[in-house]
Coordinates of C-alpha atoms in Angstrom, one line a residue:
Chain C
M156 CA 173.9 -20.4 -62.5
S157 CA 174.8 -22.6 -59.4
S158 CA 176.3 -26.2 -60.0
N159 CA 173.5 -28.1 -58.6
T160 CA 170.7 -26.5 -61.2
M161 CA 170.0 -29.2 -63.7
V162 CA 169.6 -27.7 -67.1
I163 CA 166.7 -29.7 -69.5
E164 CA 167.6 -29.1 -73.1
E165 CA 164.9 -27.4 -75.1
P166 CA 164.8 -28.9 -78.5
N167 CA 164.8 -26.1 -81.2
E168 CA 162.0 -27.9 -83.4
V169 CA 159.6 -30.7 -82.7
R170 CA 157.8 -32.4 -85.4
V171 CA 154.8 -34.4 -84.0
F172 CA 152.1 -36.7 -85.6
A173 CA 148.4 -37.0 -84.4
P174 CA 146.4 -39.9 -85.6
A175 CA 142.9 -40.3 -87.0
T176 CA 140.1 -41.5 -84.7
V177 CA 136.7 -43.3 -84.8
A178 CA 134.2 -41.9 -82.6
N179 CA 131.0 -43.2 -81.5
V180 CA 132.2 -47.0 -82.0
A181 CA 128.6 -48.5 -82.8
S182 CA 127.5 -48.7 -79.2
G183 CA 129.3 -45.6 -77.7
Y184 CA 127.6 -42.7 -79.2
D185 CA 129.2 -39.5 -77.6
V186 CA 131.4 -41.7 -75.3
L187 CA 133.7 -44.1 -77.0
G188 CA 136.4 -43.3 -79.6
F189 CA 139.8 -45.2 -80.8
A190 CA 142.8 -44.3 -82.5
I191 CA 144.1 -45.9 -85.7
D192 CA 147.8 -45.6 -87.1
A193 CA 147.1 -43.6 -90.3
P194 CA 145.8 -41.3 -91.5
G195 CA 146.8 -38.2 -89.3
D196 CA 148.0 -34.8 -89.2
E197 CA 151.5 -33.4 -88.3
V198 CA 152.4 -30.1 -86.9
V199 CA 155.8 -28.6 -86.3
A200 CA 157.0 -26.2 -83.6
R201 CA 160.0 -24.3 -83.4
F202 CA 161.2 -21.4 -81.5
S203 CA 161.5 -18.2 -83.1
D204 CA 163.0 -14.8 -82.1
Q205 CA 159.6 -13.2 -82.8
P206 CA 157.4 -13.1 -79.7
G207 CA 154.3 -14.8 -79.9
L208 CA 152.7 -17.8 -81.5
R209 CA 152.3 -17.6 -85.0
I210 CA 151.5 -20.3 -87.9
T211 CA 153.9 -19.9 -90.6
N212 CA 153.0 -22.7 -93.1
I213 CA 149.8 -24.7 -93.8
T214 CA 149.8 -27.8 -96.1
G215 CA 147.1 -30.1 -97.5
D216 CA 144.3 -28.1 -96.4
N217 CA 143.8 -26.9 -100.2
G218 CA 143.9 -23.2 -99.1
K219 CA 140.9 -23.7 -96.6
L220 CA 142.4 -22.9 -93.5
P221 CA 143.6 -19.1 -92.8
K222 CA 147.1 -18.8 -90.9
T223 CA 145.7 -16.8 -88.1
V224 CA 146.2 -18.8 -85.1
E225 CA 142.6 -18.4 -84.1
G226 CA 141.8 -19.7 -87.4
N227 CA 142.6 -23.5 -87.1
T228 CA 142.1 -25.7 -84.1
A229 CA 146.1 -26.6 -83.9
G230 CA 146.7 -22.7 -83.1
V231 CA 143.6 -22.5 -80.6
A232 CA 144.8 -25.5 -78.7
A233 CA 148.3 -24.4 -78.6
L234 CA 147.4 -20.9 -77.6
D235 CA 145.2 -21.9 -74.9
L236 CA 147.9 -23.8 -73.4
L237 CA 150.5 -21.0 -73.7
R238 CA 147.8 -18.8 -71.8
H239 CA 147.6 -21.4 -69.2
L240 CA 151.6 -21.4 -68.6
G241 CA 151.5 -17.5 -69.2
L242 CA 154.0 -18.0 -72.2
T243 CA 151.8 -16.2 -74.6
D244 CA 154.7 -13.8 -75.4
K245 CA 157.1 -16.8 -76.1
G246 CA 158.5 -16.8 -79.8
I247 CA 157.0 -19.9 -81.3
E248 CA 156.6 -20.6 -84.9
M249 CA 154.2 -23.5 -86.3
E250 CA 153.8 -25.4 -89.3
I251 CA 150.5 -27.5 -89.9
H252 CA 150.4 -30.3 -92.2
K253 CA 146.8 -31.7 -92.8
K254 CA 147.3 -35.1 -94.1
M255 CA 143.6 -36.2 -93.9
P256 CA 140.6 -35.0 -95.5
F257 CA 138.0 -32.3 -93.6
G258 CA 134.8 -33.7 -92.9
S259 CA 135.9 -37.4 -93.3
G260 CA 134.3 -38.4 -90.0
L261 CA 137.8 -39.5 -88.9
G262 CA 138.6 -36.8 -86.5
S263 CA 140.3 -34.2 -88.7
S264 CA 140.1 -31.2 -86.6
A265 CA 140.8 -32.9 -83.3
A266 CA 144.1 -34.5 -84.7
S267 CA 144.8 -31.1 -85.7
A268 CA 144.0 -29.6 -82.3
V269 CA 145.9 -32.7 -80.4
A270 CA 149.0 -32.0 -82.8
G271 CA 149.3 -28.5 -82.4
V272 CA 149.0 -28.2 -78.2
Y273 CA 151.3 -31.4 -77.9
A274 CA 154.0 -30.1 -80.4
V275 CA 154.2 -26.8 -78.4
N276 CA 154.1 -29.0 -75.0
M277 CA 157.1 -31.1 -76.2
L278 CA 159.2 -27.8 -77.7
L279 CA 158.6 -26.3 -74.1
G280 CA 160.2 -29.5 -72.5
E281 CA 157.1 -31.0 -71.4
P282 CA 155.8 -29.1 -68.8
L283 CA 152.3 -30.9 -68.5
T284 CA 151.4 -34.7 -69.3
K285 CA 149.8 -35.9 -72.1
K286 CA 146.5 -36.3 -70.2
Q287 CA 146.9 -32.7 -68.7
L288 CA 146.6 -31.5 -72.2
L289 CA 143.4 -33.1 -73.0
P290 CA 141.3 -29.9 -71.9
F291 CA 143.5 -27.3 -74.2
A292 CA 142.9 -29.9 -77.3
M293 CA 139.1 -29.9 -76.5
T294 CA 139.4 -26.1 -76.7
G295 CA 140.8 -26.2 -80.1
E296 CA 138.4 -29.0 -81.6
A297 CA 135.4 -26.8 -80.0
S298 CA 136.9 -23.8 -82.0
A299 CA 135.9 -25.6 -85.2
D300 CA 132.9 -27.6 -84.5
G301 CA 131.5 -25.6 -81.3
A302 CA 131.2 -28.9 -79.3
Y303 CA 133.4 -29.6 -76.5
H304 CA 133.9 -33.2 -76.7
A305 CA 136.6 -35.6 -76.0
D306 CA 135.6 -38.5 -78.1
N307 CA 138.1 -37.7 -81.0
V308 CA 140.5 -35.9 -78.9
G309 CA 141.0 -38.3 -76.2
P310 CA 142.3 -41.1 -78.4
S311 CA 144.1 -39.1 -80.7
L312 CA 145.8 -37.4 -77.7
L313 CA 146.1 -40.9 -75.4
G314 CA 145.9 -43.5 -78.4
G315 CA 144.0 -46.8 -77.6
I316 CA 139.9 -47.0 -76.9
T317 CA 138.7 -44.1 -74.8
F318 CA 135.5 -44.1 -72.9
I319 CA 134.4 -40.5 -71.8
R320 CA 132.1 -40.8 -68.5
S321 CA 131.7 -37.0 -68.8
N322 CA 133.1 -34.3 -71.0
E323 CA 132.2 -31.7 -68.1
E324 CA 134.2 -33.0 -65.7
L325 CA 136.7 -34.4 -68.2
D326 CA 136.4 -38.0 -66.6
I327 CA 138.0 -40.4 -68.9
T328 CA 139.3 -44.2 -68.7
Q329 CA 141.7 -45.9 -71.1
L330 CA 139.8 -49.2 -72.2
P331 CA 142.0 -52.4 -72.4
V332 CA 142.6 -52.9 -76.0
P333 CA 142.7 -56.8 -77.2
E334 CA 145.8 -57.4 -78.8
N335 CA 144.5 -58.8 -82.0
L336 CA 141.7 -56.1 -82.7
W337 CA 142.1 -54.4 -85.8
A338 CA 140.2 -51.7 -87.6
A339 CA 139.2 -51.8 -91.1
V340 CA 138.2 -47.9 -92.1
V341 CA 137.0 -46.8 -95.7
H342 CA 136.2 -43.3 -96.5
P343 CA 134.0 -42.7 -99.2
D344 CA 134.3 -39.6 -101.4
I345 CA 131.2 -38.1 -100.2
E346 CA 130.7 -35.0 -98.5
I347 CA 128.3 -34.8 -95.1
L348 CA 128.3 -31.5 -93.5
T349 CA 128.3 -31.8 -89.7
K350 CA 125.2 -29.8 -89.5
V351 CA 123.1 -32.3 -91.6
A352 CA 124.6 -35.2 -89.6
R353 CA 123.6 -33.4 -86.3
D354 CA 119.9 -32.4 -87.4
I355 CA 119.0 -36.2 -88.8
L356 CA 118.9 -37.4 -85.3
P357 CA 116.0 -37.4 -83.4
K358 CA 115.8 -35.0 -80.4
E359 CA 114.3 -38.0 -78.2
I360 CA 114.6 -41.7 -78.4
P361 CA 112.3 -44.3 -76.5
I362 CA 113.5 -45.3 -72.9
S363 CA 113.8 -49.0 -74.8
T364 CA 116.2 -47.6 -77.0
A365 CA 118.3 -46.3 -74.6
T366 CA 118.5 -49.3 -72.7
Q367 CA 119.2 -51.1 -75.9
Q368 CA 122.3 -49.0 -76.3
M369 CA 123.3 -49.3 -72.9
G370 CA 123.3 -53.0 -73.1
N371 CA 125.7 -53.1 -76.0
L372 CA 127.9 -50.2 -74.3
G373 CA 128.2 -52.0 -71.4
G374 CA 128.9 -55.4 -73.2
F375 CA 131.5 -53.8 -75.3
I376 CA 133.3 -52.3 -72.4
C377 CA 133.1 -55.9 -70.4
G378 CA 134.0 -57.5 -73.8
L379 CA 137.2 -55.3 -73.8
Y380 CA 138.2 -55.9 -70.1
N381 CA 137.5 -59.9 -70.6
N382 CA 139.4 -60.0 -73.7
D383 CA 136.1 -61.7 -75.1
L384 CA 135.9 -60.6 -79.0
G385 CA 132.9 -62.5 -79.1
L386 CA 131.0 -60.2 -76.6
V387 CA 132.4 -57.1 -78.2
G388 CA 131.3 -58.3 -81.5
R389 CA 127.6 -59.0 -80.0
S390 CA 127.4 -55.8 -78.6
L391 CA 128.7 -54.0 -81.9
H392 CA 125.1 -52.2 -82.6
D393 CA 124.0 -48.8 -82.7
V394 CA 120.3 -48.0 -82.5
I395 CA 120.9 -44.3 -81.6
A396 CA 122.8 -42.9 -84.5
E397 CA 123.1 -45.3 -87.2
P398 CA 119.5 -45.8 -88.3
H399 CA 119.3 -42.1 -88.9
R400 CA 122.9 -41.3 -90.5
Q401 CA 123.0 -44.3 -92.6
K402 CA 120.9 -42.3 -94.9
L403 CA 123.6 -40.0 -95.7
I404 CA 126.1 -43.0 -96.8
P405 CA 125.3 -44.7 -100.3
E406 CA 124.8 -48.2 -99.9
F407 CA 125.4 -48.5 -96.3
Y408 CA 123.7 -51.5 -95.4
T409 CA 125.1 -53.2 -98.4
A410 CA 128.6 -52.7 -97.2
K411 CA 127.4 -53.6 -93.8
Q412 CA 126.3 -56.9 -94.8
E413 CA 129.3 -57.6 -96.8
A414 CA 131.7 -56.8 -93.8
L415 CA 129.5 -58.9 -91.4
S416 CA 129.4 -61.7 -94.0
H417 CA 133.0 -61.7 -94.2
G418 CA 133.7 -62.1 -90.6
A419 CA 133.9 -58.6 -89.1
L420 CA 133.2 -58.5 -85.3
G421 CA 130.9 -55.3 -86.2
F422 CA 130.4 -52.4 -88.7
S423 CA 129.2 -49.0 -88.2
I424 CA 129.9 -45.1 -89.1
S425 CA 133.0 -43.5 -87.9
G426 CA 131.9 -40.4 -85.9
A427 CA 129.4 -38.6 -88.0
G428 CA 130.5 -40.2 -91.3
P429 CA 130.8 -40.6 -94.2
S430 CA 133.7 -42.7 -93.2
V431 CA 132.6 -46.5 -92.1
F432 CA 134.6 -48.8 -89.9
A433 CA 134.5 -52.7 -88.9
L434 CA 136.3 -54.2 -86.2
C435 CA 138.1 -57.2 -86.9
E436 CA 140.2 -60.2 -85.3
G437 CA 143.4 -60.1 -86.8
E438 CA 145.1 -58.2 -89.8
E439 CA 144.3 -60.9 -92.4
N440 CA 140.4 -60.6 -91.8
A441 CA 140.6 -56.6 -91.4
N442 CA 142.4 -56.4 -94.9
K443 CA 139.6 -58.7 -96.4
V444 CA 136.9 -56.7 -94.9
A445 CA 138.2 -53.6 -95.9
E446 CA 138.6 -54.8 -99.5
V447 CA 134.8 -55.9 -99.7
I448 CA 133.6 -52.5 -98.1
S449 CA 135.7 -50.4 -100.5
K450 CA 134.3 -52.7 -103.5
V451 CA 130.6 -51.7 -102.5
F452 CA 131.4 -47.9 -103.0
T453 CA 133.6 -48.6 -105.7
D454 CA 130.9 -50.5 -107.7
N455 CA 128.6 -47.7 -107.2
N456 CA 131.2 -45.3 -108.3
F457 CA 132.1 -43.8 -105.0
G458 CA 136.0 -43.4 -105.1
N459 CA 137.2 -44.4 -101.4
Q460 CA 140.4 -44.9 -99.5
I461 CA 141.2 -47.6 -97.1
H462 CA 142.9 -47.5 -93.5
V463 CA 143.7 -50.9 -91.7
S464 CA 145.6 -51.0 -88.7
R465 CA 145.4 -52.1 -85.1
I466 CA 144.0 -50.0 -82.6
N467 CA 146.8 -47.5 -82.3
T468 CA 147.7 -47.5 -78.6
T469 CA 150.3 -44.6 -78.9
G470 CA 148.6 -41.6 -79.7
V471 CA 149.9 -38.6 -80.6
H472 CA 154.1 -39.0 -80.7
V473 CA 157.1 -37.1 -81.9
I474 CA 158.3 -38.3 -85.3
Chain B
M117 CA 122.6 -102.6 -62.4
S118 CA 126.2 -103.1 -64.0
S119 CA 128.9 -102.8 -61.2
N120 CA 130.5 -99.9 -63.6
T121 CA 127.3 -97.9 -63.3
M122 CA 128.1 -94.9 -61.0
V123 CA 125.3 -94.2 -58.6
I124 CA 124.5 -90.5 -57.7
E125 CA 122.7 -90.6 -54.5
E126 CA 119.8 -87.8 -54.7
P127 CA 119.1 -86.5 -51.7
N128 CA 115.4 -86.7 -50.3
E129 CA 114.8 -83.1 -49.4
V130 CA 116.5 -79.8 -50.3
R131 CA 116.4 -76.2 -48.7
V132 CA 117.7 -73.3 -50.5
F133 CA 117.9 -69.7 -49.8
A134 CA 117.8 -67.2 -52.6
P135 CA 119.0 -63.5 -51.8
A136 CA 117.2 -60.3 -52.4
T137 CA 118.6 -58.1 -55.1
V138 CA 118.8 -54.5 -55.8
A139 CA 118.1 -53.7 -59.4
N140 CA 118.9 -50.6 -61.8
V141 CA 121.9 -49.6 -59.4
A142 CA 121.6 -45.9 -60.3
S143 CA 123.3 -45.8 -63.3
G144 CA 122.1 -49.2 -64.9
Y145 CA 118.6 -49.0 -65.7
D146 CA 117.1 -52.3 -66.7
V147 CA 120.8 -53.5 -67.2
L148 CA 122.4 -53.8 -63.9
G149 CA 121.6 -55.8 -60.8
F150 CA 123.4 -57.2 -57.3
A151 CA 122.6 -59.5 -54.7
I152 CA 122.8 -58.6 -50.8
D153 CA 122.8 -61.1 -48.1
A154 CA 119.2 -60.6 -46.7
P155 CA 116.6 -60.7 -46.9
G156 CA 115.6 -63.8 -49.1
D157 CA 113.0 -66.2 -49.8
E158 CA 113.7 -70.1 -48.9
V159 CA 112.0 -73.1 -50.8
V160 CA 111.8 -76.7 -49.5
A161 CA 111.5 -79.3 -52.4
R162 CA 111.3 -83.2 -51.4
F163 CA 110.5 -86.3 -53.4
S164 CA 107.0 -87.5 -53.0
D165 CA 105.2 -90.5 -54.2
Q166 CA 102.4 -88.4 -55.5
P167 CA 103.0 -87.7 -59.4
G168 CA 103.8 -84.1 -60.5
L169 CA 104.5 -81.0 -58.7
R170 CA 102.6 -79.5 -55.9
I171 CA 102.9 -77.0 -53.4
T172 CA 102.1 -78.1 -49.8
N173 CA 102.8 -74.9 -47.8
I174 CA 103.3 -71.3 -47.7
T175 CA 104.5 -69.1 -45.0
G176 CA 105.1 -65.3 -44.9
D177 CA 102.7 -64.1 -47.9
N178 CA 99.9 -63.4 -45.4
G179 CA 97.8 -65.5 -47.4
K180 CA 98.1 -63.9 -50.5
L181 CA 99.5 -66.6 -52.7
P182 CA 97.4 -69.2 -54.2
K183 CA 99.3 -72.9 -53.8
T184 CA 98.7 -73.7 -57.3
V185 CA 101.9 -74.5 -58.9
E186 CA 100.6 -71.9 -61.6
G187 CA 100.0 -69.4 -58.8
N188 CA 103.0 -68.1 -57.8
T189 CA 106.9 -67.7 -59.3
A190 CA 108.4 -70.2 -57.4
G191 CA 106.2 -72.9 -58.9
V192 CA 106.2 -71.5 -62.6
A193 CA 110.0 -71.4 -62.5
A194 CA 110.2 -75.0 -61.2
L195 CA 107.5 -76.4 -63.5
D196 CA 109.1 -74.7 -66.4
L197 CA 112.4 -76.6 -65.4
L198 CA 110.7 -79.7 -65.0
R199 CA 109.2 -79.5 -68.4
H200 CA 112.5 -78.7 -70.1
L201 CA 113.7 -82.0 -68.3
G202 CA 110.5 -84.1 -69.4
L203 CA 110.2 -84.8 -66.0
T204 CA 106.7 -83.2 -65.3
D205 CA 105.3 -86.4 -63.7
K206 CA 108.2 -86.7 -61.1
G207 CA 106.7 -86.5 -57.7
I208 CA 107.9 -83.3 -55.9
E209 CA 106.4 -81.4 -53.1
M210 CA 107.4 -77.7 -52.5
E211 CA 107.5 -75.3 -49.4
I212 CA 107.7 -71.7 -49.9
H213 CA 109.0 -69.7 -47.0
K214 CA 108.6 -65.7 -48.1
K215 CA 110.8 -63.9 -45.9
M216 CA 110.6 -60.6 -47.5
P217 CA 108.0 -58.4 -48.4
F218 CA 106.2 -58.2 -51.7
G219 CA 106.6 -54.8 -53.6
S220 CA 109.6 -53.6 -51.8
G221 CA 111.6 -53.2 -54.7
L222 CA 114.1 -55.8 -53.6
G223 CA 113.1 -58.5 -56.2
S224 CA 110.9 -60.6 -54.0
S225 CA 109.0 -62.5 -56.8
A226 CA 112.6 -63.0 -58.5
A227 CA 114.0 -64.6 -55.4
S228 CA 110.9 -66.9 -55.0
A229 CA 111.7 -68.0 -58.8
V230 CA 115.0 -68.3 -57.9
A231 CA 114.8 -70.7 -55.2
G232 CA 111.8 -72.6 -56.3
V233 CA 114.1 -73.8 -59.7
Y234 CA 117.2 -73.9 -57.9
A235 CA 115.8 -76.5 -55.0
V236 CA 114.1 -78.7 -57.6
N237 CA 117.0 -78.8 -59.6
M238 CA 119.2 -79.9 -56.6
L239 CA 117.1 -82.3 -55.5
L240 CA 117.1 -83.9 -59.1
G241 CA 121.1 -84.1 -58.5
E242 CA 121.6 -80.7 -60.3
P243 CA 121.0 -81.6 -64.0
L244 CA 121.7 -78.0 -65.1
T245 CA 124.3 -75.5 -64.0
K246 CA 123.0 -72.3 -62.4
K247 CA 123.6 -70.2 -65.2
Q248 CA 121.4 -72.6 -67.0
L249 CA 118.5 -72.2 -64.7
L250 CA 118.3 -68.5 -65.7
P251 CA 115.5 -68.7 -68.4
F252 CA 113.2 -70.9 -66.2
A253 CA 113.9 -68.4 -63.2
M254 CA 113.3 -65.6 -65.6
T255 CA 110.0 -67.3 -66.9
G256 CA 109.0 -67.8 -63.4
E257 CA 109.2 -63.7 -62.5
A258 CA 107.6 -63.1 -65.7
S259 CA 104.5 -64.8 -64.5
A260 CA 104.2 -62.4 -61.8
D261 CA 105.1 -58.8 -63.3
G262 CA 105.1 -59.6 -67.0
A263 CA 108.2 -58.5 -68.0
Y264 CA 111.2 -61.0 -69.2
H265 CA 114.2 -59.4 -67.3
A266 CA 117.1 -60.9 -65.6
D267 CA 118.0 -57.8 -63.6
N268 CA 116.9 -59.2 -60.4
V269 CA 116.6 -63.0 -61.4
G270 CA 120.3 -63.0 -62.3
P271 CA 122.0 -61.5 -59.3
S272 CA 119.6 -63.6 -57.3
L273 CA 120.8 -66.7 -59.2
L274 CA 124.2 -66.2 -59.7
G275 CA 125.2 -63.7 -56.9
G276 CA 127.7 -60.6 -57.4
I277 CA 126.8 -57.8 -59.8
T278 CA 125.1 -58.7 -63.0
F279 CA 125.0 -57.0 -66.0
I280 CA 122.6 -57.6 -68.7
R281 CA 123.3 -56.7 -72.3
S282 CA 120.2 -58.5 -73.6
N283 CA 117.5 -60.3 -72.1
E284 CA 116.2 -61.4 -75.5
E285 CA 119.6 -63.4 -76.1
L286 CA 120.3 -64.0 -72.3
D287 CA 123.7 -62.2 -72.8
I288 CA 124.7 -61.5 -69.1
T289 CA 128.3 -60.9 -67.6
Q290 CA 129.0 -61.1 -64.0
L291 CA 131.2 -57.9 -63.2
P292 CA 134.1 -57.9 -60.4
V293 CA 133.0 -57.1 -56.9
P294 CA 135.4 -54.6 -55.1
E295 CA 136.0 -56.5 -51.7
N296 CA 135.3 -53.5 -49.8
L297 CA 132.1 -52.3 -51.2
W298 CA 129.0 -52.9 -49.2
A299 CA 125.5 -52.0 -49.6
A300 CA 123.1 -50.1 -47.2
V301 CA 119.4 -50.8 -48.0
V302 CA 116.4 -49.5 -46.5
H303 CA 112.8 -50.3 -47.0
P304 CA 110.2 -47.7 -45.9
D305 CA 106.9 -49.0 -45.0
I306 CA 104.8 -47.7 -48.2
E307 CA 103.3 -49.4 -51.0
I308 CA 104.3 -48.7 -54.7
L309 CA 102.1 -50.4 -57.4
T310 CA 104.5 -51.8 -60.2
K311 CA 102.0 -50.2 -62.8
V312 CA 102.6 -47.0 -61.3
A313 CA 106.1 -47.0 -61.1
R314 CA 106.0 -47.8 -64.6
D315 CA 103.7 -45.6 -65.9
I316 CA 105.4 -42.3 -63.9
L317 CA 108.4 -43.1 -66.4
P318 CA 108.4 -41.1 -69.7
K319 CA 108.1 -43.1 -72.9
E320 CA 110.9 -41.0 -74.6
I321 CA 113.9 -39.3 -73.2
P322 CA 116.2 -36.6 -74.6
I323 CA 119.6 -38.3 -76.6
S324 CA 121.5 -36.1 -74.1
T325 CA 120.0 -37.8 -71.2
A326 CA 120.6 -40.9 -72.8
T327 CA 124.2 -40.4 -73.5
Q328 CA 124.6 -39.2 -69.8
Q329 CA 123.2 -42.3 -68.6
M330 CA 125.5 -44.1 -71.0
G331 CA 128.6 -42.0 -69.5
N332 CA 127.7 -43.4 -66.0
L333 CA 126.9 -46.9 -66.7
G334 CA 130.5 -47.4 -68.4
G335 CA 132.0 -45.7 -65.7
F336 CA 130.5 -47.8 -63.1
I337 CA 131.6 -50.8 -65.3
C338 CA 135.3 -49.4 -65.7
G339 CA 135.4 -48.7 -62.0
L340 CA 134.6 -52.2 -60.9
Y341 CA 137.1 -53.8 -63.4
N342 CA 139.7 -51.1 -61.9
N343 CA 138.8 -51.4 -58.1
D344 CA 138.1 -47.9 -58.5
L345 CA 135.7 -46.8 -56.0
G346 CA 136.0 -43.0 -56.8
L347 CA 135.0 -43.6 -60.1
V348 CA 132.2 -46.1 -59.1
G349 CA 130.7 -43.4 -56.8
R350 CA 131.0 -40.7 -59.6
S351 CA 128.9 -42.9 -61.9
L352 CA 126.2 -43.6 -59.4
H353 CA 123.5 -41.4 -61.0
D354 CA 120.3 -42.2 -62.6
V355 CA 119.0 -39.6 -65.0
I356 CA 116.3 -42.0 -66.4
A357 CA 114.3 -43.2 -63.7
E358 CA 115.1 -41.6 -60.5
P359 CA 114.0 -38.1 -61.2
H360 CA 110.3 -39.5 -61.8
R361 CA 110.2 -42.6 -59.4
Q362 CA 111.7 -40.3 -56.4
K363 CA 108.1 -38.7 -56.5
L364 CA 106.5 -41.8 -55.2
I365 CA 109.0 -42.1 -52.1
P366 CA 108.5 -39.6 -49.4
E367 CA 111.7 -37.2 -48.4
F368 CA 113.9 -38.9 -51.2
Y369 CA 116.0 -36.3 -51.5
T370 CA 116.4 -35.7 -48.1
A371 CA 117.7 -39.1 -47.7
K372 CA 119.8 -39.3 -50.5
Q373 CA 121.4 -36.2 -49.1
E374 CA 122.0 -37.5 -45.6
A375 CA 123.8 -40.6 -47.4
L376 CA 126.1 -38.7 -49.5
S377 CA 127.1 -36.2 -47.0
H378 CA 127.8 -39.0 -44.7
G379 CA 130.0 -40.4 -47.2
A380 CA 128.0 -42.9 -49.4
L381 CA 129.7 -43.6 -53.1
G382 CA 126.1 -43.2 -54.2
F383 CA 122.6 -43.6 -53.5
S384 CA 119.3 -44.4 -55.6
I385 CA 116.3 -46.2 -55.7
S386 CA 116.1 -50.3 -55.6
G387 CA 114.3 -51.6 -58.5
A388 CA 111.0 -49.7 -58.7
G389 CA 111.0 -48.8 -55.2
P390 CA 110.0 -48.0 -52.5
S391 CA 113.6 -49.3 -51.0
V392 CA 116.4 -46.9 -51.5
F393 CA 120.2 -48.5 -51.4
A394 CA 123.4 -46.6 -51.0
L395 CA 126.8 -48.2 -52.0
C396 CA 129.5 -47.8 -49.4
E397 CA 133.1 -48.3 -48.5
G398 CA 133.5 -50.8 -45.8
E399 CA 131.0 -52.0 -43.2
E400 CA 131.4 -49.1 -40.8
N401 CA 130.2 -46.5 -43.2
A402 CA 127.4 -48.7 -44.6
N403 CA 126.0 -49.1 -41.1
K404 CA 126.3 -45.2 -40.4
V405 CA 124.6 -44.3 -43.7
A406 CA 121.8 -46.8 -43.4
E407 CA 121.2 -45.2 -40.2
V408 CA 121.0 -41.9 -41.5
I409 CA 118.7 -42.9 -44.1
S410 CA 116.7 -44.6 -41.9
K411 CA 116.1 -41.7 -39.7
V412 CA 114.9 -39.4 -42.4
F413 CA 112.1 -41.9 -42.6
T414 CA 111.4 -42.6 -39.1
D415 CA 111.5 -38.8 -38.2
N416 CA 108.7 -38.4 -41.1
N417 CA 106.6 -41.4 -39.4
F418 CA 107.5 -44.2 -42.0
G419 CA 108.5 -47.2 -40.4
N420 CA 111.5 -49.1 -42.1
Q421 CA 113.9 -51.9 -42.4
I422 CA 117.5 -51.5 -42.7
H423 CA 119.4 -54.3 -44.6
V424 CA 123.4 -53.9 -44.9
S425 CA 125.5 -56.2 -46.5
R426 CA 128.8 -56.8 -48.6
I427 CA 127.7 -57.6 -52.1
N428 CA 126.4 -61.1 -51.9
T429 CA 128.8 -63.2 -54.2
T430 CA 127.3 -66.5 -53.7
G431 CA 123.8 -66.1 -55.1
V432 CA 121.0 -69.0 -54.1
H433 CA 122.4 -71.5 -52.2
V434 CA 121.5 -74.9 -50.2
I435 CA 120.9 -73.9 -46.7

C-alpha cells in the first residue's frame, strides 16, 4: 500500500433505525408521504467470514418472517444493493428487529427495506448516497406488497415530507417542513388486508373528483412552501381513497370530527389504514388531538397505540 | 367640507388592459393558469351625467356582442361590482375594445370581464383591491360560459401563474415565476365550440390517470418554487384533457413533436383550444419554438398567429 493511499476504516458492525411513515397524507393519494420519529425498525449488519448475505436473527415479528434473505424486504433490498455493487460474495450478517406491527398502515415493510439497505451501505463505508439507495429499498418493499412505490420508502429513507412525481422515473422532491408541524398518529388494533384496502377503491373516478383532489394536493404543497399552515389545513382532504377506506375503520368519522373539533389541521387515513393521523400545529395540540382520537377507539373497545412526533426530517440513521 | 377631510381625486376616465391567459397549463386541468403580455382586451370607463352603467361602444367584436350591460362579460362583471358597492345608480359609461378573438382558448371572455370590473374600480378611486375583484370578474365570465372558474380570470387579473385550490372557496395562490420562463403561444385559425371541447372529455378517468396527473401537477408547482426548470419541463404532461381535445386540433402531435425537439420545456393545449402553447427557457428559444409550431399549421394551410412573451406578472393595468 502506497503511503498516499487513504484508508477508510470500515466499521465491523452497524445498527440503524428506519422510521415509520404516513403515506397518502389525505390530499396526496400515491404521491405524498412523511416520516415520524417512532415507531420504526432496526437492522444490524456486520461482516462475517462466511461468504454471502445471511440473516441470523429476527425479533418482533411473532415468527412470521422467514430467515431467508429473499423472505423479507430488508434482505431483498440489501441483496439488490450488493448485486449492484458486485459484492454478493461479501460475507455479511443481518439482524432484523421489527419494532412496529405489520399491516398497520405505517409503512412497516418499507421501514425494514430501508433499514436493511442502509445498514449494509453504511457497513460498506457508504459507497452510495442515501438518495441513491432509493431504488434498492423500493425493490425490497415491492417484494412484500408487489407495488413499486416510493411513498413510504422515500420518507423513511430521506426523512421529511416526500413528493413523488413519478415512481417509474424515481422523480421525487423533498418538500419544506414547517417547524411547528406535528403529527398525531393513532393505530387501532384492527387488521386490514392490503388486498381488501385496494379492492374497495373504485377503478375510475369522476374528472371533477380528480380536479378537487388536484386542488387540495397543490394547496398542500403551496402551503408547505409558503409556511402557511392555514392553507395546509384547508388542503387536507382526500376525496379519492378516504370515502371508501373509512368503511374499514370503525368510528372513523367520529374520530375525524373529534380531531378537527379539537384543532387539528386535518385528519385522514395513514396509507391503507387502519392507522389514522392528524396534522397539528405544535406539540401541545398534537398530544390533545391524539388523546381524543384514541378515546374514540377505546370507547368502542378497540385497543390502540398513540404516536406523536414532529415530522421526522432525519429519516433512517445509525444508532 | 371640513379642512381635515382628505380629498381623493377621481379620474374622469380610465383605460385599462387585461391580458390573455393560458389555462390548464398541461398538468393543471382546471386548477392552473398564467398570463401573457399580449393579446388582451381594453376597456374605457368614464363618468357620465346619465345615471346607471351603460356601454357606449364596442369594437373588435365583429358586431357579435350586444351593447346591453348584461350582454357581455365586461358589463356583467362591472355591474356586479357596482351592486356590491351600492352604486348601481352612479352614471358610468364603458367602451369595450376586443383585441383578441373569441373562442381562441386564450381567455377572451375572462379578459373582458377583468378589464370591465377593473376599469370601473379604478374610476371609482379603487375601493377594492385587485384580489377582491376576483368574484365579480368570475361572475362576469360565468355569464358567458356558465362555469364559475378562476383559471383564466385569476391570472388575467393578478398576473403571473395562478393556482386555484377551490373555485367555490376562492382559494387561490400566486406561484413563483422563474425569471427566464417564456411562453410561445400559437393560435391556429380554427374554431372549437366550448360545448364540443367539453363533451369530448370522458366523465370518469382511471384512478391511475388521476395520480399521474397529480404527480405532474405537484412536480410543476415544486419546480416553480425551486426555480427548477428541468422539473417544470418533466411535469408538463396532460393525461386528462389533451388526449381527447387534441383530436380537435389538426396536426397537434406534429406541432408538439416539433416544439419538444426544438427545446421547449413542454407543450400542450391552451384552455380548451384551439390555441397551443409551449413553455420555454429564454426568449430566443421561445421565438424558435413558436416559429416551428406556426410552420406546422401554415404547412397544413391553417393561418395562425404567434404570441411570444415572458409570463406576464402584472395582470390587468391602467394604460
